[in-house]
GROMACS .gro file of N, CA, C and O in nm:
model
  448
    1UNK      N    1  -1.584  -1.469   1.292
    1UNK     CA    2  -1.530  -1.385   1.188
    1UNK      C    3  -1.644  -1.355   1.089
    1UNK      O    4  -1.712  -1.453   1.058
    2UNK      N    5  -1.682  -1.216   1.025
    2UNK     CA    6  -1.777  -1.168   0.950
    2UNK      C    7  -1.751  -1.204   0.841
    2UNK      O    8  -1.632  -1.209   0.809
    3UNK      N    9  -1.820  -1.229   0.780
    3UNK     CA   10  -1.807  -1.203   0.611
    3UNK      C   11  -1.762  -1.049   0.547
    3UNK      O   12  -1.695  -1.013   0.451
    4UNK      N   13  -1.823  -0.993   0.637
    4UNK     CA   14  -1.727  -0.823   0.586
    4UNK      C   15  -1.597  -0.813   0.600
    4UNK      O   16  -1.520  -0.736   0.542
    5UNK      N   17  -1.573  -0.903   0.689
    5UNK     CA   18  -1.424  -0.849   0.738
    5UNK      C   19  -1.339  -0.933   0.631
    5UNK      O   20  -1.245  -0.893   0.562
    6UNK      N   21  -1.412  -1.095   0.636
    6UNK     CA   22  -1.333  -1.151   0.509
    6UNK      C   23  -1.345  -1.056   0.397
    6UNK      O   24  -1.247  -0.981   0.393
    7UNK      N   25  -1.441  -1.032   0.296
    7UNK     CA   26  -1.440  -0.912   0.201
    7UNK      C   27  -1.326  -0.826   0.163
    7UNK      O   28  -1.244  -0.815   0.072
    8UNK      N   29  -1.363  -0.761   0.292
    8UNK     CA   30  -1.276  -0.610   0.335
    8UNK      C   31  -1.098  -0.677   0.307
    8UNK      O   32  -1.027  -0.665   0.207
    9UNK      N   33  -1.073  -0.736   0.422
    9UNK     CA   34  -0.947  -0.797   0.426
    9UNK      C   35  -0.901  -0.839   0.276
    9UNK      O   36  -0.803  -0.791   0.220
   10UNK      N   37  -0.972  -0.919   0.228
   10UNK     CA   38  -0.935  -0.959   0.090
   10UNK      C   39  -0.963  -0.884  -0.033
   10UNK      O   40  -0.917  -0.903  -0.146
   11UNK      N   41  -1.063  -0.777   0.015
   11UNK     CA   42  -0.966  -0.617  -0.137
   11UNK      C   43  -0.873  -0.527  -0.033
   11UNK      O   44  -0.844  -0.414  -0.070
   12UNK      N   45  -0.853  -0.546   0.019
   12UNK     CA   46  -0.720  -0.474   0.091
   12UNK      C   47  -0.621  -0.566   0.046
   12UNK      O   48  -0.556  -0.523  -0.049
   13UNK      N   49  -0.594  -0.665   0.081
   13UNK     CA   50  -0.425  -0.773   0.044
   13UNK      C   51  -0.474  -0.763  -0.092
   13UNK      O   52  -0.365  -0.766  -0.149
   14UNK      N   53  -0.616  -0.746  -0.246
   14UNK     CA   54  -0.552  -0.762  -0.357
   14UNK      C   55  -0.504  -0.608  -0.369
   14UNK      O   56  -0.406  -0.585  -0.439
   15UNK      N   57  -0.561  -0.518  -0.313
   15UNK     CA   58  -0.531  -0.372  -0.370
   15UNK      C   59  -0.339  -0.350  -0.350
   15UNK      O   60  -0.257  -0.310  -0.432
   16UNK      N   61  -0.322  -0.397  -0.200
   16UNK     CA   62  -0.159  -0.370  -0.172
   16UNK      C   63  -0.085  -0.447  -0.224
   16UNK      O   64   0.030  -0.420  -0.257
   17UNK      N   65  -0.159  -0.594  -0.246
   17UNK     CA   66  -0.033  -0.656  -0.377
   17UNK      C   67  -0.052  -0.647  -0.515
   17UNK      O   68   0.045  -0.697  -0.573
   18UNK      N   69  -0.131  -0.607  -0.587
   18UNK     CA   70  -0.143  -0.473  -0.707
   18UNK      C   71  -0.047  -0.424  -0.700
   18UNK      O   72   0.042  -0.462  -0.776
   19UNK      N   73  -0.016  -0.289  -0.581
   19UNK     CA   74   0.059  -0.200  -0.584
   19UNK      C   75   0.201  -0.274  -0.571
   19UNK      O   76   0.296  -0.210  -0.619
   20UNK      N   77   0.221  -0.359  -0.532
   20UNK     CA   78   0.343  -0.439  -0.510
   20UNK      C   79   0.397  -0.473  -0.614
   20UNK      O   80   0.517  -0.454  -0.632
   21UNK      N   81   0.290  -0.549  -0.732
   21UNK     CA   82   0.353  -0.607  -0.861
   21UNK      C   83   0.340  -0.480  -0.902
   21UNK      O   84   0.451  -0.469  -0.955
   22UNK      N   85   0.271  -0.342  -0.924
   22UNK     CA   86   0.305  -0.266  -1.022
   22UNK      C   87   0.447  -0.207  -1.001
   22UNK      O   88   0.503  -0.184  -1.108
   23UNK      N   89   0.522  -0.177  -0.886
   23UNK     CA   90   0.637  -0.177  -0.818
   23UNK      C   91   0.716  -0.249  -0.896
   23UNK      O   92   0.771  -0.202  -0.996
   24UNK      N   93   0.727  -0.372  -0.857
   24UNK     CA   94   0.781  -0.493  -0.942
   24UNK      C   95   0.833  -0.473  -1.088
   24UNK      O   96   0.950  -0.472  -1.126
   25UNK      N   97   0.696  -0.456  -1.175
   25UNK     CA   98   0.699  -0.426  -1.305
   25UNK      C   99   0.775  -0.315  -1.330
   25UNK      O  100   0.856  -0.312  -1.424
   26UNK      N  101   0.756  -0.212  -1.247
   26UNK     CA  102   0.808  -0.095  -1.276
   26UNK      C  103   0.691  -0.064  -1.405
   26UNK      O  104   0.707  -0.087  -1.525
   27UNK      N  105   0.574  -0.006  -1.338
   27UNK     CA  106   0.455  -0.007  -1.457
   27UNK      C  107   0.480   0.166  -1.445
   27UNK      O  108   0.504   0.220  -1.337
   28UNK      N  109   0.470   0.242  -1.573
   28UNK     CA  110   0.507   0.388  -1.560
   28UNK      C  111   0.415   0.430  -1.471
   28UNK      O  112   0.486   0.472  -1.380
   29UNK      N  113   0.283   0.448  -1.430
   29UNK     CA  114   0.152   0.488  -1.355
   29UNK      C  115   0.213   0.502  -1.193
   29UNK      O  116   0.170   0.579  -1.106
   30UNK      N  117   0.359   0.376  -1.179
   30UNK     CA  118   0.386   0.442  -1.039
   30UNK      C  119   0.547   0.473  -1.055
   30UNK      O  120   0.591   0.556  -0.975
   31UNK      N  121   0.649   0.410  -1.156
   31UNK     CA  122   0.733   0.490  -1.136
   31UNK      C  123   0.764   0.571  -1.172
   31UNK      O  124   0.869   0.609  -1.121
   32UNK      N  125   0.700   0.670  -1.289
   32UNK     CA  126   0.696   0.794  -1.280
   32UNK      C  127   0.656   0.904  -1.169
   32UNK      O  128   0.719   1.005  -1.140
   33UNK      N  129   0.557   0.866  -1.127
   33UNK     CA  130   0.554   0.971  -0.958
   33UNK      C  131   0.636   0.924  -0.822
   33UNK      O  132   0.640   0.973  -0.709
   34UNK      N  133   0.689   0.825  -0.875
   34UNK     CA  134   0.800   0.773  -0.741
   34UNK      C  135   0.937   0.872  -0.799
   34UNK      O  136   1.019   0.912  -0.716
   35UNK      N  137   0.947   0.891  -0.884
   35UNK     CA  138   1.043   0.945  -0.981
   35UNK      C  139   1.015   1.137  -0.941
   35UNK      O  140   1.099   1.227  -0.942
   36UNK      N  141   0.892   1.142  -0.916
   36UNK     CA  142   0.907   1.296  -0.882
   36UNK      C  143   0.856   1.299  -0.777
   36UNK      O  144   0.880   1.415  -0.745
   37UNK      N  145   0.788   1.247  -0.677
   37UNK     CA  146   0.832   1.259  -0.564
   37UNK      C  147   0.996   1.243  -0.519
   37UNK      O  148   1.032   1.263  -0.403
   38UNK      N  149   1.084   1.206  -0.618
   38UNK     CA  150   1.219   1.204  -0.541
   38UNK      C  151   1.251   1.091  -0.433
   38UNK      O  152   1.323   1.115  -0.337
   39UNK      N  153   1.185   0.953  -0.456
   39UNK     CA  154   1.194   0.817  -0.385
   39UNK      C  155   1.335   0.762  -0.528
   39UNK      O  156   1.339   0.742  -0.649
   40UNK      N  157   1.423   0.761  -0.417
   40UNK     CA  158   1.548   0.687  -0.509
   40UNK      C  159   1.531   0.571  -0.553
   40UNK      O  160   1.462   0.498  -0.481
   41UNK      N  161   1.574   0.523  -0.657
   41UNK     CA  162   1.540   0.419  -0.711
   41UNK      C  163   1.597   0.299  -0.631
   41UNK      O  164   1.535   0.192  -0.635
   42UNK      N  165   1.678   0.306  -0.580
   42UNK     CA  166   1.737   0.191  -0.476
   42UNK      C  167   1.662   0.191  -0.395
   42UNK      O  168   1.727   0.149  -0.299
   43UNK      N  169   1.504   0.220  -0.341
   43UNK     CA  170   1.463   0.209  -0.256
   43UNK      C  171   1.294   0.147  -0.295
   43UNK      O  172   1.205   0.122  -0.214
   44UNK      N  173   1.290   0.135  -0.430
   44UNK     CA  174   1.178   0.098  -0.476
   44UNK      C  175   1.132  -0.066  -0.500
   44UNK      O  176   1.019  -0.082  -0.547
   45UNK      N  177   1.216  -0.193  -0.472
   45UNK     CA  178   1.206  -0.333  -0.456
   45UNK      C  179   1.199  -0.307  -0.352
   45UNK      O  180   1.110  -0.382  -0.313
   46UNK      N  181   1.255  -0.208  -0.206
   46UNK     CA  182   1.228  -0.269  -0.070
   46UNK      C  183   1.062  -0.211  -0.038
   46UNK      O  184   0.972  -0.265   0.026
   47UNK      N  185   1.063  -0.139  -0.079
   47UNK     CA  186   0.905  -0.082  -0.113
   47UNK      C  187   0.824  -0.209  -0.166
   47UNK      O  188   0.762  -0.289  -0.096
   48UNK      N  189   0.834  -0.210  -0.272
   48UNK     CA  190   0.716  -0.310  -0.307
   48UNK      C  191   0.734  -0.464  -0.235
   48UNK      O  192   0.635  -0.535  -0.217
   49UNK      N  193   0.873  -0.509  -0.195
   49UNK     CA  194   0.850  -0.599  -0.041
   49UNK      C  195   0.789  -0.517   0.049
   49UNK      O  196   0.688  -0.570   0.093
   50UNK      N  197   0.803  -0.447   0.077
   50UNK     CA  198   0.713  -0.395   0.203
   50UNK      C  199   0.550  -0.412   0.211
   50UNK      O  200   0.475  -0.433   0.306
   51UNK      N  201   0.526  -0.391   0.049
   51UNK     CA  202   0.390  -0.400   0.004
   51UNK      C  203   0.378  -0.543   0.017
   51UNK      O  204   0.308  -0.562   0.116
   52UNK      N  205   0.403  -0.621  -0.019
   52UNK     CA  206   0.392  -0.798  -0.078
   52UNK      C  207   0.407  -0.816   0.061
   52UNK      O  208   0.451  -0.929   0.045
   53UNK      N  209   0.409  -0.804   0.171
   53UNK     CA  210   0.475  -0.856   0.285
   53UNK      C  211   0.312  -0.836   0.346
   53UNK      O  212   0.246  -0.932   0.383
   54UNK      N  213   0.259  -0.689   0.349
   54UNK     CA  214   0.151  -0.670   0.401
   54UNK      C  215   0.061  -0.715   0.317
   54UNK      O  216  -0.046  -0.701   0.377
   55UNK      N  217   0.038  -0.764   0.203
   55UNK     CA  218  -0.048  -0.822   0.163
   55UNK      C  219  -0.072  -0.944   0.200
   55UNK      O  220  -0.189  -0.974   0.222
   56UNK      N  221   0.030  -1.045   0.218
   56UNK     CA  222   0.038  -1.173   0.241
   56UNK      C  223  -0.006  -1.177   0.394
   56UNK      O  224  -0.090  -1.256   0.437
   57UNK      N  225   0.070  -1.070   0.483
   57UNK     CA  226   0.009  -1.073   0.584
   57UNK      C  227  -0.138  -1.041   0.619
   57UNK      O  228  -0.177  -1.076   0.730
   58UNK      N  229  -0.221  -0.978   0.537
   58UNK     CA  230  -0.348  -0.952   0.584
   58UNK      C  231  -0.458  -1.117   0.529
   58UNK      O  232  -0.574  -1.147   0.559
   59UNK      N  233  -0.360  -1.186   0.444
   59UNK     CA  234  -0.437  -1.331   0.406
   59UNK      C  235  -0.400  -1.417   0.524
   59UNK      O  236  -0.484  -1.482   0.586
   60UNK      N  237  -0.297  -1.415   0.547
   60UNK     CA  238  -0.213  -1.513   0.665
   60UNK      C  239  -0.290  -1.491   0.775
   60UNK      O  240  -0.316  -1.587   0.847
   61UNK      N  241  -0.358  -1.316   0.817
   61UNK     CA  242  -0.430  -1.296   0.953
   61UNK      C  243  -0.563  -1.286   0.908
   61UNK      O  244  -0.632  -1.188   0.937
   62UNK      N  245  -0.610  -1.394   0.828
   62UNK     CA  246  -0.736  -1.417   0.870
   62UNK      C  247  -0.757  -1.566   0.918
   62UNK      O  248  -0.870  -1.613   0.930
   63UNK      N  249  -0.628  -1.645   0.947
   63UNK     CA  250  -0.645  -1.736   1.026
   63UNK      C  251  -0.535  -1.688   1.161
   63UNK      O  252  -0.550  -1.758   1.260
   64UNK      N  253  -0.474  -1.625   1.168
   64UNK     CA  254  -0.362  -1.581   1.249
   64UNK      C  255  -0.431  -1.435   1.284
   64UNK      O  256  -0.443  -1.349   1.198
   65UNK      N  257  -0.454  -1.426   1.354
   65UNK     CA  258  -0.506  -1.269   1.404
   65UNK      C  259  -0.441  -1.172   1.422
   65UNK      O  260  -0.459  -1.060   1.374
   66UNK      N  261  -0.292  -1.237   1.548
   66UNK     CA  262  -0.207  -1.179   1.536
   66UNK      C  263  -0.159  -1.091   1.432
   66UNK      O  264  -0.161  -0.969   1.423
   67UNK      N  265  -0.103  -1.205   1.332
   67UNK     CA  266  -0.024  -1.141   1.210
   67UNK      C  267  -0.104  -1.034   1.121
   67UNK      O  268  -0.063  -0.939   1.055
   68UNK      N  269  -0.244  -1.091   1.146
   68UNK     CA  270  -0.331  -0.975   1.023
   68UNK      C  271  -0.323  -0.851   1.086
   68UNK      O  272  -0.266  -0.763   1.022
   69UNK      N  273  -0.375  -0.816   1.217
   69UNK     CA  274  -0.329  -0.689   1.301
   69UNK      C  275  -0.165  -0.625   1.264
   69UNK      O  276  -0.142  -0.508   1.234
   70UNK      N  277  -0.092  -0.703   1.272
   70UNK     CA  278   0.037  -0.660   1.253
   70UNK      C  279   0.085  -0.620   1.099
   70UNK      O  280   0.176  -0.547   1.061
   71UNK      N  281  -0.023  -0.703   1.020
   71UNK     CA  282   0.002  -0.631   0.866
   71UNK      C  283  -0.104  -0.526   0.844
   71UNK      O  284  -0.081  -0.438   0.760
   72UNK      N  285  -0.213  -0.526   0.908
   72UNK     CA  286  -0.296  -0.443   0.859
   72UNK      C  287  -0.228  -0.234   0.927
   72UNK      O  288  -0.246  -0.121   0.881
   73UNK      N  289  -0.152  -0.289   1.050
   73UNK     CA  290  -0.060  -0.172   1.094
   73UNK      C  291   0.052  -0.134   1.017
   73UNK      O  292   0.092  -0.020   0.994
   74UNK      N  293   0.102  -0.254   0.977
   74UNK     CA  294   0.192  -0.213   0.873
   74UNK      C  295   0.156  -0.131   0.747
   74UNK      O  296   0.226  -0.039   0.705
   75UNK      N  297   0.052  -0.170   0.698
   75UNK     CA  298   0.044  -0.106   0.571
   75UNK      C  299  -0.044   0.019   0.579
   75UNK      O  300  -0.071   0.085   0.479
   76UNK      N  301  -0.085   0.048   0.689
   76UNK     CA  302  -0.129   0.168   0.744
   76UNK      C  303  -0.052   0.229   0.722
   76UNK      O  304  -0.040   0.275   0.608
   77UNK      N  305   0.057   0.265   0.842
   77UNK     CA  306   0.202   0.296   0.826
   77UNK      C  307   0.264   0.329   0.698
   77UNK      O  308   0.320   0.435   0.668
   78UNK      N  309   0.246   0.214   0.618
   78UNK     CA  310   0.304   0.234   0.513
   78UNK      C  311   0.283   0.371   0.408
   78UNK      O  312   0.362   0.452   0.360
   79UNK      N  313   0.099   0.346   0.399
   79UNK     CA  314   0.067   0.417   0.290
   79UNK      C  315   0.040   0.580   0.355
   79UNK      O  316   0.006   0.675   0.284
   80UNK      N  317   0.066   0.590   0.524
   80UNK     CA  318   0.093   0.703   0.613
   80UNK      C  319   0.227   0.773   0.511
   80UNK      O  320   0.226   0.889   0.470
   81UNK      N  321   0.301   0.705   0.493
   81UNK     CA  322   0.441   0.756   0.474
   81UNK      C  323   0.411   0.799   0.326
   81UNK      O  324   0.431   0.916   0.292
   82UNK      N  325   0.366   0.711   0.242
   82UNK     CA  326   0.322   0.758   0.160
   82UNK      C  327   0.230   0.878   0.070
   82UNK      O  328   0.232   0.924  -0.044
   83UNK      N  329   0.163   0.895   0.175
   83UNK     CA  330   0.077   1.060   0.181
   83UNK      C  331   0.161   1.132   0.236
   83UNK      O  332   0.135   1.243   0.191
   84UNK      N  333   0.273   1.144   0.327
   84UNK     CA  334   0.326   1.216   0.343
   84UNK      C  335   0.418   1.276   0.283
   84UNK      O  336   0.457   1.387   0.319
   85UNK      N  337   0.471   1.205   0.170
   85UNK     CA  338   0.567   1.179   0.066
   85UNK      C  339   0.500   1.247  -0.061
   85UNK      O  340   0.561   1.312  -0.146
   86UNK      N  341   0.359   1.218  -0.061
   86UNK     CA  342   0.295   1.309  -0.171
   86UNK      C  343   0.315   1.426  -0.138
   86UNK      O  344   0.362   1.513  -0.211
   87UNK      N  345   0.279   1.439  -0.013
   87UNK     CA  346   0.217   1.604   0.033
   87UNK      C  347   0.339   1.686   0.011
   87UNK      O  348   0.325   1.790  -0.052
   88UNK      N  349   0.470   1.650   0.059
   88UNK     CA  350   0.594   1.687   0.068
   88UNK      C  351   0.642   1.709  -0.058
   88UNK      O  352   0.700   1.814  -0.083
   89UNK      N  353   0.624   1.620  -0.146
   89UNK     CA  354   0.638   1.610  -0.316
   89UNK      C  355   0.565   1.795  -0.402
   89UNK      O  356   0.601   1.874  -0.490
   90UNK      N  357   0.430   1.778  -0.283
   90UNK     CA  358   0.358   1.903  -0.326
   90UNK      C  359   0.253   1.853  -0.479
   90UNK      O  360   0.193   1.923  -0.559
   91UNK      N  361   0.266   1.735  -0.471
   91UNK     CA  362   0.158   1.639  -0.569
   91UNK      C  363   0.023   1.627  -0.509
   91UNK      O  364  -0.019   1.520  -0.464
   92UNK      N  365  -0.052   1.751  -0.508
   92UNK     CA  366  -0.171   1.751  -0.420
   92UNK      C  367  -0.278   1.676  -0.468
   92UNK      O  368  -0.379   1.641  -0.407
   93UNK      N  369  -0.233   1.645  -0.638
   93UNK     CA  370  -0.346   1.568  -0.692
   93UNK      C  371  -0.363   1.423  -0.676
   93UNK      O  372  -0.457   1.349  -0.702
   94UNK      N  373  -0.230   1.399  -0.621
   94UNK     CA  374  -0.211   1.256  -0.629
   94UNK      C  375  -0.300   1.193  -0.467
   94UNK      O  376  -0.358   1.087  -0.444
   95UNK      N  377  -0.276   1.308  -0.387
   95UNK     CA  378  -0.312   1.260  -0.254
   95UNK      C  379  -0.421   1.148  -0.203
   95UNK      O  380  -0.447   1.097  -0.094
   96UNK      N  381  -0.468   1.135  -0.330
   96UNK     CA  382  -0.595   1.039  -0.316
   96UNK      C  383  -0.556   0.933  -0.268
   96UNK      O  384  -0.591   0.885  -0.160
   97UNK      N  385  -0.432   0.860  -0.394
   97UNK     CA  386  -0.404   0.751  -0.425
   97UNK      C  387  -0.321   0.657  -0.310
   97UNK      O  388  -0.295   0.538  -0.326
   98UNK      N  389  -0.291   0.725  -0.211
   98UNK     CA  390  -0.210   0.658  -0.092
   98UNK      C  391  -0.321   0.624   0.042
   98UNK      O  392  -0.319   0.550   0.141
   99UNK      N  393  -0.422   0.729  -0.023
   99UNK     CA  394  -0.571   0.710   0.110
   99UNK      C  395  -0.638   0.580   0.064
   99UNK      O  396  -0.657   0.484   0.139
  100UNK      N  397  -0.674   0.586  -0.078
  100UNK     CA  398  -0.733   0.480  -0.166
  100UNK      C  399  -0.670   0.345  -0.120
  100UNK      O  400  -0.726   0.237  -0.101
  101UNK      N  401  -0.565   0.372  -0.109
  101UNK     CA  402  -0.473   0.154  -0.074
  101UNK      C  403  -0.485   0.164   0.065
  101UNK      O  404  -0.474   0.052   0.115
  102UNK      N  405  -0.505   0.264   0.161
  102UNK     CA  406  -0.468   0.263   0.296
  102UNK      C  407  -0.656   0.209   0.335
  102UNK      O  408  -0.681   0.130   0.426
  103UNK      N  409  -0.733   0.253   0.271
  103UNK     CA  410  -0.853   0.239   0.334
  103UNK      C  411  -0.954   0.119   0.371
  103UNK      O  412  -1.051   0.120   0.446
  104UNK      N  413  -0.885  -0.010   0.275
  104UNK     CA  414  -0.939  -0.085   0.316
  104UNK      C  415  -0.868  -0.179   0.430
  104UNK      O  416  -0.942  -0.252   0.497
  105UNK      N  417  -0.726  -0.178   0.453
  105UNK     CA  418  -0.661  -0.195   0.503
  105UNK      C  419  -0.707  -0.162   0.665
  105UNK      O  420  -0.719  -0.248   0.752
  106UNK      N  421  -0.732  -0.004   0.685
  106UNK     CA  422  -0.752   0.062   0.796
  106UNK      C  423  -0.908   0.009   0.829
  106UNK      O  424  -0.941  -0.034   0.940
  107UNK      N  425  -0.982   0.017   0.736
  107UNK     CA  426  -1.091  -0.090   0.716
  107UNK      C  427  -1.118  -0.172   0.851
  107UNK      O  428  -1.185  -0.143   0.949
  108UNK      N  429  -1.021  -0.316   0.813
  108UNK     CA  430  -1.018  -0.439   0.806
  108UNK      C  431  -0.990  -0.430   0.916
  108UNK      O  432  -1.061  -0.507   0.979
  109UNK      N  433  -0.881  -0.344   1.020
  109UNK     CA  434  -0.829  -0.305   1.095
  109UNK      C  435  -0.931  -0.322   1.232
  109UNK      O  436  -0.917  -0.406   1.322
  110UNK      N  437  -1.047  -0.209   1.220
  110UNK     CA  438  -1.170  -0.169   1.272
  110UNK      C  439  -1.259  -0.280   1.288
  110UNK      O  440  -1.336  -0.297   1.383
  111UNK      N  441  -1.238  -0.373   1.163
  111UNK     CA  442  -1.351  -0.447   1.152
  111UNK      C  443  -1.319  -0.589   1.241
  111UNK      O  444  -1.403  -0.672   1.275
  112UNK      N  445  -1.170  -0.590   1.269
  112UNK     CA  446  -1.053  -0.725   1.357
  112UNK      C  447  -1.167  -0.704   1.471
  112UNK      O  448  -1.161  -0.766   1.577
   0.00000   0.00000   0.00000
């Protein structure tokens, strides 16, 4: 196992559980654009579990390989849905911000 990949892996699980507690908090920076993208609010704790889940999993698979593959797909996935959700929103400015959490993730992925 590289030292990059440890790195990589570990600002990917802090960046997606960031996004998890800001979820959590309900910090305005994300539920205001969850709010106009039109993501119902009943759907925003299973979201940020979704996030906390792949974070934990990309720490868990750096002794478990398995599982880190399986979170690092997950949150691929995830932040997939998420750009798509911008784009659809028509929030072209935001589009960054779902590539930005997906990249080290997709990263880490490459680097397995």
């Amino acid at each position: 196992m590289s030292t990059t990949y440890i790195v990589v892996t570990a600002v990917a699980a802090f960046m997606v559980g960031f996004s998890a507690l800001s979820v959590f908090i309900k910090a305005p920076w994300v539920t205001q654009p969850l709010t106009e993208y039109g993501v119902p609010r009943s759907w925003w704790t299973w979201l940020g579990l979704a996030k906390a889940a792949g974070a934990v999993g990309l720490v868990v698979g750096l002794w478990i390989p398995a599982i880190g593959l399986a979170a690092g797909v997950g949150v691929a996935l995830y932040f997939t849905g998420a750009l798509i959700t911008v784009i659809r929103a028509r929030s072209y400015a935001h589009v960054v911000w779902p590539m930005m959490y997906a990249a080290p993730a997709v990263a880490a992925l490459f680097l397995a």
